[in-house]
């Protein structure tokens, strides 16, 4: 470890925290990265774990392994329970940790918008256990359906509802449809595929709202071709684990509801004692510092910052660029130089709806279908951390593509 008296504590080994910790490798500081998990998770591919396409190990990597070559780096696997900005220390599951500089990058959590019944019975998708829970649920429903003599109950077992027409909901619905229609039909030859329903419920009148109209329409058509029933203006009122009730009064029997309708900032934000903006995100200065606490920076999903009149989206590139910017600014603080305000460079958005089908709005260019799908594959392989993960994901995708298989079809129990 470097001889350094200043300690920078980074909370969260996600996209923002990891980038900040890495970018501080040459700074004359000691970097302490803390996370409740021992790994960095590539959340954009979580839905593929949930739909039996990938194993969790292929989209995650231990933080220690990623940064073990960094001399000024230390890692602690702890849950941070409170940030005490007055005493410059964190309270954690393993006692207090003091800091000179703090980079808060705890990300977010599933936002059920106060719908308690959905929180109890629905399935969120934010971490590896969530993805495994969805995989277990979908596969178990098929096993139970094979044993179920009652036709109505069988249909409820084979009805899968995804709530939220953003990128996660669209990708989830498309991948679920392919898992069922291309793979599970072979495992369950006695299954009547007409009993299977996949519904995508969206409260507004569009899916992929951030995409240009042409791409939204392309995505809608692709979902339709994949037998996903997209319902617009469909707001959820209640879910008891057996039936979902919409605000329109319609009731749909379904044993599986996947909630992909929103995220909010980590509850750790609330312990700062500062006023929060939308989704519990904390407003930060242009330099990403917390007002009144120049030694505290907040980045990624936990931070609220507007650019050109719009809030920055809760996406990985924002967190990564903020991590990079914060590391530079901490270096400037140490050298007594002026700090640089953060400016997000938006490279675009991509979403895939299954094999050969994606939409891409990148650097102003719009593409859909096979070309967009290849772009999606390349971007995700490049962004995955670790050569082993890149290789294994590529092999898995190639195998699934050519043999219509999904390797990870195990129902696992604790
Ligand atoms: C299913 C899904 C799909 C997504 N798809 C895309 C996509 O395609 N493209 C895209 O750009 N973005 C996507 N996102 C959003 C993207 O993953 C987030 O914007 C990004 O991860 C935010 O980075 P972050 O560093 O702020 O937080 P995160 O990457 O979420 O990291 C936060 C870290 O903090 C840790 N942590 C949290 N609280 C504590 C605590 N109290 N104590 C200790 N550790 C703690 C967590 O364990 C985690 O490791 C997706 C998100 C999800 C959930």
PDB file of N, CA, C and O and ligand atoms in Angstrom, residues 11-17 34-37 39-41 43-47 78-81 105-108 125-127 167-168 171 263 266 268 299-302 314-317 319 350 380, ligand 1:
ATOM      1  N   UNK A  11     -17.682   4.125  -1.652  1.00  0.00           N
ATOM      2  CA  UNK A  11     -18.761   3.195  -1.280  1.00  0.00           C
ATOM      3  C   UNK A  11     -19.432   2.688  -2.542  1.00  0.00           C
ATOM      4  O   UNK A  11     -20.052   3.455  -3.282  1.00  0.00           O
ATOM      5  N   UNK A  12     -19.292   1.379  -2.803  1.00  0.00           N
ATOM      6  CA  UNK A  12     -19.943   0.769  -3.952  1.00  0.00           C
ATOM      7  C   UNK A  12     -18.952   0.374  -5.025  1.00  0.00           C
ATOM      8  O   UNK A  12     -18.247   1.228  -5.570  1.00  0.00           O
ATOM      9  N   UNK A  13     -18.909  -0.924  -5.324  1.00  0.00           N
ATOM     10  CA  UNK A  13     -18.023  -1.422  -6.389  1.00  0.00           C
ATOM     11  C   UNK A  13     -18.799  -1.604  -7.686  1.00  0.00           C
ATOM     12  O   UNK A  13     -18.547  -2.518  -8.456  1.00  0.00           O
ATOM     13  N   UNK A  14     -19.784  -0.728  -7.897  1.00  0.00           N
ATOM     14  CA  UNK A  14     -20.547  -0.767  -9.145  1.00  0.00           C
ATOM     15  C   UNK A  14     -19.817   0.010 -10.225  1.00  0.00           C
ATOM     16  O   UNK A  14     -18.603   0.228 -10.152  1.00  0.00           O
ATOM     17  N   UNK A  15     -20.574   0.465 -11.213  1.00  0.00           N
ATOM     18  CA  UNK A  15     -19.937   1.126 -12.353  1.00  0.00           C
ATOM     19  C   UNK A  15     -19.183   2.392 -11.942  1.00  0.00           C
ATOM     20  O   UNK A  15     -18.063   2.626 -12.369  1.00  0.00           O
ATOM     21  N   UNK A  16     -19.826   3.224 -11.107  1.00  0.00           N
ATOM     22  CA  UNK A  16     -19.215   4.499 -10.736  1.00  0.00           C
ATOM     23  C   UNK A  16     -18.064   4.313  -9.764  1.00  0.00           C
ATOM     24  O   UNK A  16     -16.960   4.844  -9.973  1.00  0.00           O
ATOM     25  N   UNK A  17     -18.315   3.558  -8.688  1.00  0.00           N
ATOM     26  CA  UNK A  17     -17.310   3.377  -7.636  1.00  0.00           C
ATOM     27  C   UNK A  17     -16.054   2.700  -8.153  1.00  0.00           C
ATOM     28  O   UNK A  17     -14.923   3.114  -7.841  1.00  0.00           O
ATOM     29  N   UNK A  34     -15.432  -0.068  -0.500  1.00  0.00           N
ATOM     30  CA  UNK A  34     -16.285  -0.920   0.347  1.00  0.00           C
ATOM     31  C   UNK A  34     -17.553  -1.288  -0.414  1.00  0.00           C
ATOM     32  O   UNK A  34     -18.087  -0.487  -1.177  1.00  0.00           O
ATOM     33  N   UNK A  35     -17.993  -2.518  -0.215  1.00  0.00           N
ATOM     34  CA  UNK A  35     -19.238  -2.969  -0.846  1.00  0.00           C
ATOM     35  C   UNK A  35     -19.812  -4.103  -0.004  1.00  0.00           C
ATOM     36  O   UNK A  35     -19.066  -4.868   0.607  1.00  0.00           O
ATOM     37  N   UNK A  36     -21.141  -4.201  -0.017  1.00  0.00           N
ATOM     38  CA  UNK A  36     -21.765  -5.305   0.734  1.00  0.00           C
ATOM     39  C   UNK A  36     -21.510  -6.655   0.066  1.00  0.00           C
ATOM     40  O   UNK A  36     -21.581  -7.692   0.711  1.00  0.00           O
ATOM     41  N   UNK A  37     -21.244  -6.618  -1.236  1.00  0.00           N
ATOM     42  CA  UNK A  37     -20.887  -7.833  -1.984  1.00  0.00           C
ATOM     43  C   UNK A  37     -19.404  -7.804  -2.295  1.00  0.00           C
ATOM     44  O   UNK A  37     -18.809  -6.726  -2.348  1.00  0.00           O
ATOM     45  N   UNK A  39     -18.193  -8.479  -5.130  1.00  0.00           N
ATOM     46  CA  UNK A  39     -18.031  -8.456  -6.588  1.00  0.00           C
ATOM     47  C   UNK A  39     -18.593  -7.188  -7.228  1.00  0.00           C
ATOM     48  O   UNK A  39     -19.426  -6.495  -6.650  1.00  0.00           O
ATOM     49  N   UNK A  40     -18.106  -6.951  -8.442  1.00  0.00           N
ATOM     50  CA  UNK A  40     -18.696  -5.936  -9.321  1.00  0.00           C
ATOM     51  C   UNK A  40     -19.665  -6.674 -10.235  1.00  0.00           C
ATOM     52  O   UNK A  40     -19.331  -7.713 -10.800  1.00  0.00           O
ATOM     53  N   UNK A  41     -20.859  -6.128 -10.376  1.00  0.00           N
ATOM     54  CA  UNK A  41     -21.896  -6.801 -11.174  1.00  0.00           C
ATOM     55  C   UNK A  41     -22.221  -5.991 -12.426  1.00  0.00           C
ATOM     56  O   UNK A  41     -22.450  -4.781 -12.348  1.00  0.00           O
ATOM     57  N   UNK A  43     -24.878  -5.202 -14.364  1.00  0.00           N
ATOM     58  CA  UNK A  43     -26.348  -5.289 -14.290  1.00  0.00           C
ATOM     59  C   UNK A  43     -27.055  -5.362 -15.650  1.00  0.00           C
ATOM     60  O   UNK A  43     -28.102  -6.001 -15.755  1.00  0.00           O
ATOM     61  N   UNK A  44     -26.527  -4.727 -16.708  1.00  0.00           N
ATOM     62  CA  UNK A  44     -27.249  -4.802 -17.987  1.00  0.00           C
ATOM     63  C   UNK A  44     -27.485  -6.229 -18.495  1.00  0.00           C
ATOM     64  O   UNK A  44     -28.375  -6.431 -19.320  1.00  0.00           O
ATOM     65  N   UNK A  45     -26.719  -7.216 -18.023  1.00  0.00           N
ATOM     66  CA  UNK A  45     -26.962  -8.588 -18.491  1.00  0.00           C
ATOM     67  C   UNK A  45     -27.663  -9.455 -17.437  1.00  0.00           C
ATOM     68  O   UNK A  45     -27.790 -10.669 -17.623  1.00  0.00           O
ATOM     69  N   UNK A  46     -28.155  -8.834 -16.382  1.00  0.00           N
ATOM     70  CA  UNK A  46     -28.854  -9.604 -15.339  1.00  0.00           C
ATOM     71  C   UNK A  46     -30.048 -10.367 -15.897  1.00  0.00           C
ATOM     72  O   UNK A  46     -30.346 -11.485 -15.481  1.00  0.00           O
ATOM     73  N   UNK A  47     -30.743  -9.736 -16.848  1.00  0.00           N
ATOM     74  CA  UNK A  47     -31.945 -10.384 -17.383  1.00  0.00           C
ATOM     75  C   UNK A  47     -31.601 -11.695 -18.087  1.00  0.00           C
ATOM     76  O   UNK A  47     -32.424 -12.597 -18.195  1.00  0.00           O
ATOM     77  N   UNK A  78     -18.284  -4.838   3.531  1.00  0.00           N
ATOM     78  CA  UNK A  78     -19.129  -4.428   4.655  1.00  0.00           C
ATOM     79  C   UNK A  78     -20.392  -3.756   4.118  1.00  0.00           C
ATOM     80  O   UNK A  78     -20.411  -3.249   2.997  1.00  0.00           O
ATOM     81  N   UNK A  79     -21.419  -3.768   4.941  1.00  0.00           N
ATOM     82  CA  UNK A  79     -22.657  -3.033   4.629  1.00  0.00           C
ATOM     83  C   UNK A  79     -22.530  -1.666   5.295  1.00  0.00           C
ATOM     84  O   UNK A  79     -22.305  -1.575   6.508  1.00  0.00           O
ATOM     85  N   UNK A  80     -22.629  -0.611   4.526  1.00  0.00           N
ATOM     86  CA  UNK A  80     -22.586   0.727   5.125  1.00  0.00           C
ATOM     87  C   UNK A  80     -24.004   1.065   5.593  1.00  0.00           C
ATOM     88  O   UNK A  80     -24.962   0.980   4.815  1.00  0.00           O
ATOM     89  N   UNK A  81     -24.140   1.420   6.858  1.00  0.00           N
ATOM     90  CA  UNK A  81     -25.481   1.659   7.399  1.00  0.00           C
ATOM     91  C   UNK A  81     -25.775   3.149   7.563  1.00  0.00           C
ATOM     92  O   UNK A  81     -26.926   3.547   7.623  1.00  0.00           O
ATOM     93  N   UNK A 105     -21.119   5.902  -4.042  1.00  0.00           N
ATOM     94  CA  UNK A 105     -21.641   5.346  -5.297  1.00  0.00           C
ATOM     95  C   UNK A 105     -22.446   4.082  -4.991  1.00  0.00           C
ATOM     96  O   UNK A 105     -22.172   3.009  -5.526  1.00  0.00           O
ATOM     97  N   UNK A 106     -23.464   4.204  -4.118  1.00  0.00           N
ATOM     98  CA  UNK A 106     -24.197   2.996  -3.717  1.00  0.00           C
ATOM     99  C   UNK A 106     -25.315   2.601  -4.676  1.00  0.00           C
ATOM    100  O   UNK A 106     -26.061   1.651  -4.401  1.00  0.00           O
ATOM    101  N   UNK A 107     -25.454   3.319  -5.796  1.00  0.00           N
ATOM    102  CA  UNK A 107     -26.445   2.919  -6.803  1.00  0.00           C
ATOM    103  C   UNK A 107     -27.875   3.076  -6.337  1.00  0.00           C
ATOM    104  O   UNK A 107     -28.204   3.994  -5.580  1.00  0.00           O
ATOM    105  N   UNK A 108     -28.714   2.152  -6.785  1.00  0.00           N
ATOM    106  CA  UNK A 108     -30.136   2.266  -6.468  1.00  0.00           C
ATOM    107  C   UNK A 108     -30.733   0.936  -6.069  1.00  0.00           C
ATOM    108  O   UNK A 108     -30.030  -0.050  -5.880  1.00  0.00           O
ATOM    109  N   UNK A 125     -35.599  -6.979 -10.200  1.00  0.00           N
ATOM    110  CA  UNK A 125     -34.385  -7.446 -10.896  1.00  0.00           C
ATOM    111  C   UNK A 125     -33.295  -6.409 -10.680  1.00  0.00           C
ATOM    112  O   UNK A 125     -33.159  -5.449 -11.440  1.00  0.00           O
ATOM    113  N   UNK A 126     -32.526  -6.609  -9.597  1.00  0.00           N
ATOM    114  CA  UNK A 126     -31.489  -5.611  -9.290  1.00  0.00           C
ATOM    115  C   UNK A 126     -30.159  -6.259  -8.944  1.00  0.00           C
ATOM    116  O   UNK A 126     -29.119  -5.631  -9.034  1.00  0.00           O
ATOM    117  N   UNK A 127     -30.207  -7.530  -8.502  1.00  0.00           N
ATOM    118  CA  UNK A 127     -28.949  -8.183  -8.111  1.00  0.00           C
ATOM    119  C   UNK A 127     -29.035  -9.667  -8.474  1.00  0.00           C
ATOM    120  O   UNK A 127     -30.086 -10.151  -8.917  1.00  0.00           O
ATOM    121  N   UNK A 167     -36.053  -0.176 -21.091  1.00  0.00           N
ATOM    122  CA  UNK A 167     -35.135  -1.170 -21.666  1.00  0.00           C
ATOM    123  C   UNK A 167     -35.130  -2.498 -20.905  1.00  0.00           C
ATOM    124  O   UNK A 167     -35.146  -3.562 -21.522  1.00  0.00           O
ATOM    125  N   UNK A 168     -35.154  -2.462 -19.558  1.00  0.00           N
ATOM    126  CA  UNK A 168     -35.091  -3.715 -18.798  1.00  0.00           C
ATOM    127  C   UNK A 168     -36.338  -4.564 -19.053  1.00  0.00           C
ATOM    128  O   UNK A 168     -36.238  -5.775 -19.283  1.00  0.00           O
ATOM    129  N   UNK A 171     -36.267  -5.942 -22.720  1.00  0.00           N
ATOM    130  CA  UNK A 171     -35.269  -7.006 -22.880  1.00  0.00           C
ATOM    131  C   UNK A 171     -35.725  -8.271 -22.156  1.00  0.00           C
ATOM    132  O   UNK A 171     -35.574  -9.385 -22.651  1.00  0.00           O
ATOM    133  N   UNK A 263     -36.474   2.349 -10.717  1.00  0.00           N
ATOM    134  CA  UNK A 263     -35.458   2.270  -9.664  1.00  0.00           C
ATOM    135  C   UNK A 263     -35.457   3.591  -8.899  1.00  0.00           C
ATOM    136  O   UNK A 263     -35.903   4.615  -9.410  1.00  0.00           O
ATOM    137  N   UNK A 266     -30.277   4.484  -3.617  1.00  0.00           N
ATOM    138  CA  UNK A 266     -30.037   3.644  -2.440  1.00  0.00           C
ATOM    139  C   UNK A 266     -30.582   4.305  -1.167  1.00  0.00           C
ATOM    140  O   UNK A 266     -30.455   5.532  -0.999  1.00  0.00           O
ATOM    141  N   UNK A 268     -29.241   4.440   1.509  1.00  0.00           N
ATOM    142  CA  UNK A 268     -28.111   5.049   2.221  1.00  0.00           C
ATOM    143  C   UNK A 268     -28.163   6.577   2.106  1.00  0.00           C
ATOM    144  O   UNK A 268     -27.742   7.299   3.018  1.00  0.00           O
ATOM    145  N   UNK A 299     -21.988  10.025  -6.781  1.00  0.00           N
ATOM    146  CA  UNK A 299     -21.971   9.761  -8.228  1.00  0.00           C
ATOM    147  C   UNK A 299     -22.967   8.651  -8.578  1.00  0.00           C
ATOM    148  O   UNK A 299     -23.458   7.936  -7.707  1.00  0.00           O
ATOM    149  N   UNK A 300     -23.233   8.520  -9.869  1.00  0.00           N
ATOM    150  CA  UNK A 300     -24.059   7.423 -10.372  1.00  0.00           C
ATOM    151  C   UNK A 300     -25.529   7.594 -10.038  1.00  0.00           C
ATOM    152  O   UNK A 300     -26.042   8.709  -9.920  1.00  0.00           O
ATOM    153  N   UNK A 301     -26.207   6.457  -9.889  1.00  0.00           N
ATOM    154  CA  UNK A 301     -27.662   6.467  -9.655  1.00  0.00           C
ATOM    155  C   UNK A 301     -28.047   7.234  -8.392  1.00  0.00           C
ATOM    156  O   UNK A 301     -29.176   7.707  -8.274  1.00  0.00           O
ATOM    157  N   UNK A 302     -27.134   7.331  -7.430  1.00  0.00           N
ATOM    158  CA  UNK A 302     -27.449   7.983  -6.155  1.00  0.00           C
ATOM    159  C   UNK A 302     -27.449   9.508  -6.261  1.00  0.00           C
ATOM    160  O   UNK A 302     -27.987  10.196  -5.402  1.00  0.00           O
ATOM    161  N   UNK A 314     -30.388   7.379 -15.009  1.00  0.00           N
ATOM    162  CA  UNK A 314     -29.721   6.409 -14.116  1.00  0.00           C
ATOM    163  C   UNK A 314     -29.205   5.263 -14.980  1.00  0.00           C
ATOM    164  O   UNK A 314     -29.823   4.202 -15.066  1.00  0.00           O
ATOM    165  N   UNK A 315     -28.077   5.520 -15.660  1.00  0.00           N
ATOM    166  CA  UNK A 315     -27.490   4.501 -16.539  1.00  0.00           C
ATOM    167  C   UNK A 315     -25.989   4.394 -16.278  1.00  0.00           C
ATOM    168  O   UNK A 315     -25.370   5.309 -15.717  1.00  0.00           O
ATOM    169  N   UNK A 316     -25.433   3.280 -16.738  1.00  0.00           N
ATOM    170  CA  UNK A 316     -24.033   2.980 -16.444  1.00  0.00           C
ATOM    171  C   UNK A 316     -23.055   4.061 -16.968  1.00  0.00           C
ATOM    172  O   UNK A 316     -22.149   4.466 -16.226  1.00  0.00           O
ATOM    173  N   UNK A 317     -23.206   4.553 -18.214  1.00  0.00           N
ATOM    174  CA  UNK A 317     -22.216   5.531 -18.690  1.00  0.00           C
ATOM    175  C   UNK A 317     -22.163   6.793 -17.831  1.00  0.00           C
ATOM    176  O   UNK A 317     -21.089   7.375 -17.657  1.00  0.00           O
ATOM    177  N   UNK A 319     -22.676   6.931 -14.571  1.00  0.00           N
ATOM    178  CA  UNK A 319     -21.920   6.554 -13.363  1.00  0.00           C
ATOM    179  C   UNK A 319     -20.424   6.452 -13.671  1.00  0.00           C
ATOM    180  O   UNK A 319     -19.580   6.951 -12.920  1.00  0.00           O
ATOM    181  N   UNK A 350     -28.960   1.530 -26.422  1.00  0.00           N
ATOM    182  CA  UNK A 350     -29.161   0.271 -27.144  1.00  0.00           C
ATOM    183  C   UNK A 350     -30.103  -0.600 -26.342  1.00  0.00           C
ATOM    184  O   UNK A 350     -30.063  -0.599 -25.115  1.00  0.00           O
ATOM    185  N   UNK A 380     -21.643  -4.832 -25.482  1.00  0.00           N
ATOM    186  CA  UNK A 380     -21.717  -5.528 -24.199  1.00  0.00           C
ATOM    187  C   UNK A 380     -20.495  -6.395 -23.928  1.00  0.00           C
ATOM    188  O   UNK A 380     -20.032  -6.484 -22.803  1.00  0.00           O
TER     189      UNK A 380
HETATM  190  C1  LIG B   1     -31.657  -5.033 -14.704  1.00  0.00           C
HETATM  191  C2  LIG B   1     -30.910  -3.779 -15.049  1.00  0.00           C
HETATM  192  C3  LIG B   1     -30.536  -3.534 -16.354  1.00  0.00           C
HETATM  193  C4  LIG B   1     -29.836  -2.377 -16.680  1.00  0.00           C
HETATM  194  N1  LIG B   1     -29.469  -2.186 -17.989  1.00  0.00           N
HETATM  195  C5  LIG B   1     -28.728  -1.106 -18.299  1.00  0.00           C
HETATM  196  C6  LIG B   1     -28.255  -0.917 -19.634  1.00  0.00           C
HETATM  197  O1  LIG B   1     -28.540  -1.723 -20.526  1.00  0.00           O
HETATM  198  N2  LIG B   1     -27.467   0.166 -19.887  1.00  0.00           N
HETATM  199  C7  LIG B   1     -27.156   1.063 -18.919  1.00  0.00           C
HETATM  200  O2  LIG B   1     -26.419   2.007 -19.183  1.00  0.00           O
HETATM  201  N3  LIG B   1     -27.593   0.935 -17.658  1.00  0.00           N
HETATM  202  C8  LIG B   1     -28.367  -0.132 -17.325  1.00  0.00           C
HETATM  203  N4  LIG B   1     -28.812  -0.297 -16.035  1.00  0.00           N
HETATM  204  C9  LIG B   1     -28.527   0.762 -15.062  1.00  0.00           C
HETATM  205  C10 LIG B   1     -27.116   0.659 -14.531  1.00  0.00           C
HETATM  206  O3  LIG B   1     -26.828  -0.657 -14.130  1.00  0.00           O
HETATM  207  C11 LIG B   1     -26.956   1.637 -13.379  1.00  0.00           C
HETATM  208  O4  LIG B   1     -27.252   2.931 -13.832  1.00  0.00           O
HETATM  209  C12 LIG B   1     -25.540   1.605 -12.838  1.00  0.00           C
HETATM  210  O5  LIG B   1     -25.257   0.323 -12.308  1.00  0.00           O
HETATM  211  C13 LIG B   1     -25.336   2.679 -11.773  1.00  0.00           C
HETATM  212  O6  LIG B   1     -24.023   2.619 -11.318  1.00  0.00           O
HETATM  213  P1  LIG B   1     -23.670   3.003  -9.829  1.00  0.00           P
HETATM  214  O7  LIG B   1     -22.199   2.933  -9.729  1.00  0.00           O
HETATM  215  O8  LIG B   1     -24.366   4.253  -9.454  1.00  0.00           O
HETATM  216  O9  LIG B   1     -24.352   1.852  -8.944  1.00  0.00           O
HETATM  217  P2  LIG B   1     -24.273   0.276  -9.046  1.00  0.00           P
HETATM  218  O10 LIG B   1     -23.601  -0.173 -10.278  1.00  0.00           O
HETATM  219  O11 LIG B   1     -25.669  -0.195  -8.795  1.00  0.00           O
HETATM  220  O12 LIG B   1     -23.350  -0.124  -7.817  1.00  0.00           O
HETATM  221  C14 LIG B   1     -23.703   0.135  -6.502  1.00  0.00           C
HETATM  222  C15 LIG B   1     -22.853  -0.743  -5.597  1.00  0.00           C
HETATM  223  O13 LIG B   1     -23.004  -0.288  -4.264  1.00  0.00           O
HETATM  224  C16 LIG B   1     -23.172  -1.386  -3.404  1.00  0.00           C
HETATM  225  N5  LIG B   1     -23.936  -0.924  -2.247  1.00  0.00           N
HETATM  226  C17 LIG B   1     -25.153  -0.345  -2.253  1.00  0.00           C
HETATM  227  N6  LIG B   1     -25.524  -0.002  -1.008  1.00  0.00           N
HETATM  228  C18 LIG B   1     -24.520  -0.383  -0.196  1.00  0.00           C
HETATM  229  C19 LIG B   1     -24.323  -0.304   1.207  1.00  0.00           C
HETATM  230  N7  LIG B   1     -25.243   0.232   2.012  1.00  0.00           N
HETATM  231  N8  LIG B   1     -23.192  -0.820   1.737  1.00  0.00           N
HETATM  232  C20 LIG B   1     -22.266  -1.389   0.927  1.00  0.00           C
HETATM  233  N9  LIG B   1     -22.387  -1.470  -0.410  1.00  0.00           N
HETATM  234  C21 LIG B   1     -23.504  -0.966  -0.960  1.00  0.00           C
HETATM  235  C22 LIG B   1     -23.900  -2.417  -4.245  1.00  0.00           C
HETATM  236  O14 LIG B   1     -23.677  -3.730  -3.753  1.00  0.00           O
HETATM  237  C23 LIG B   1     -23.277  -2.195  -5.617  1.00  0.00           C
HETATM  238  O15 LIG B   1     -22.157  -3.018  -5.833  1.00  0.00           O
HETATM  239  C24 LIG B   1     -29.522  -1.437 -15.682  1.00  0.00           C
HETATM  240  C25 LIG B   1     -29.903  -1.686 -14.360  1.00  0.00           C
HETATM  241  C26 LIG B   1     -30.582  -2.846 -14.039  1.00  0.00           C
HETATM  242  C27 LIG B   1     -30.982  -3.112 -12.612  1.00  0.00           C
END
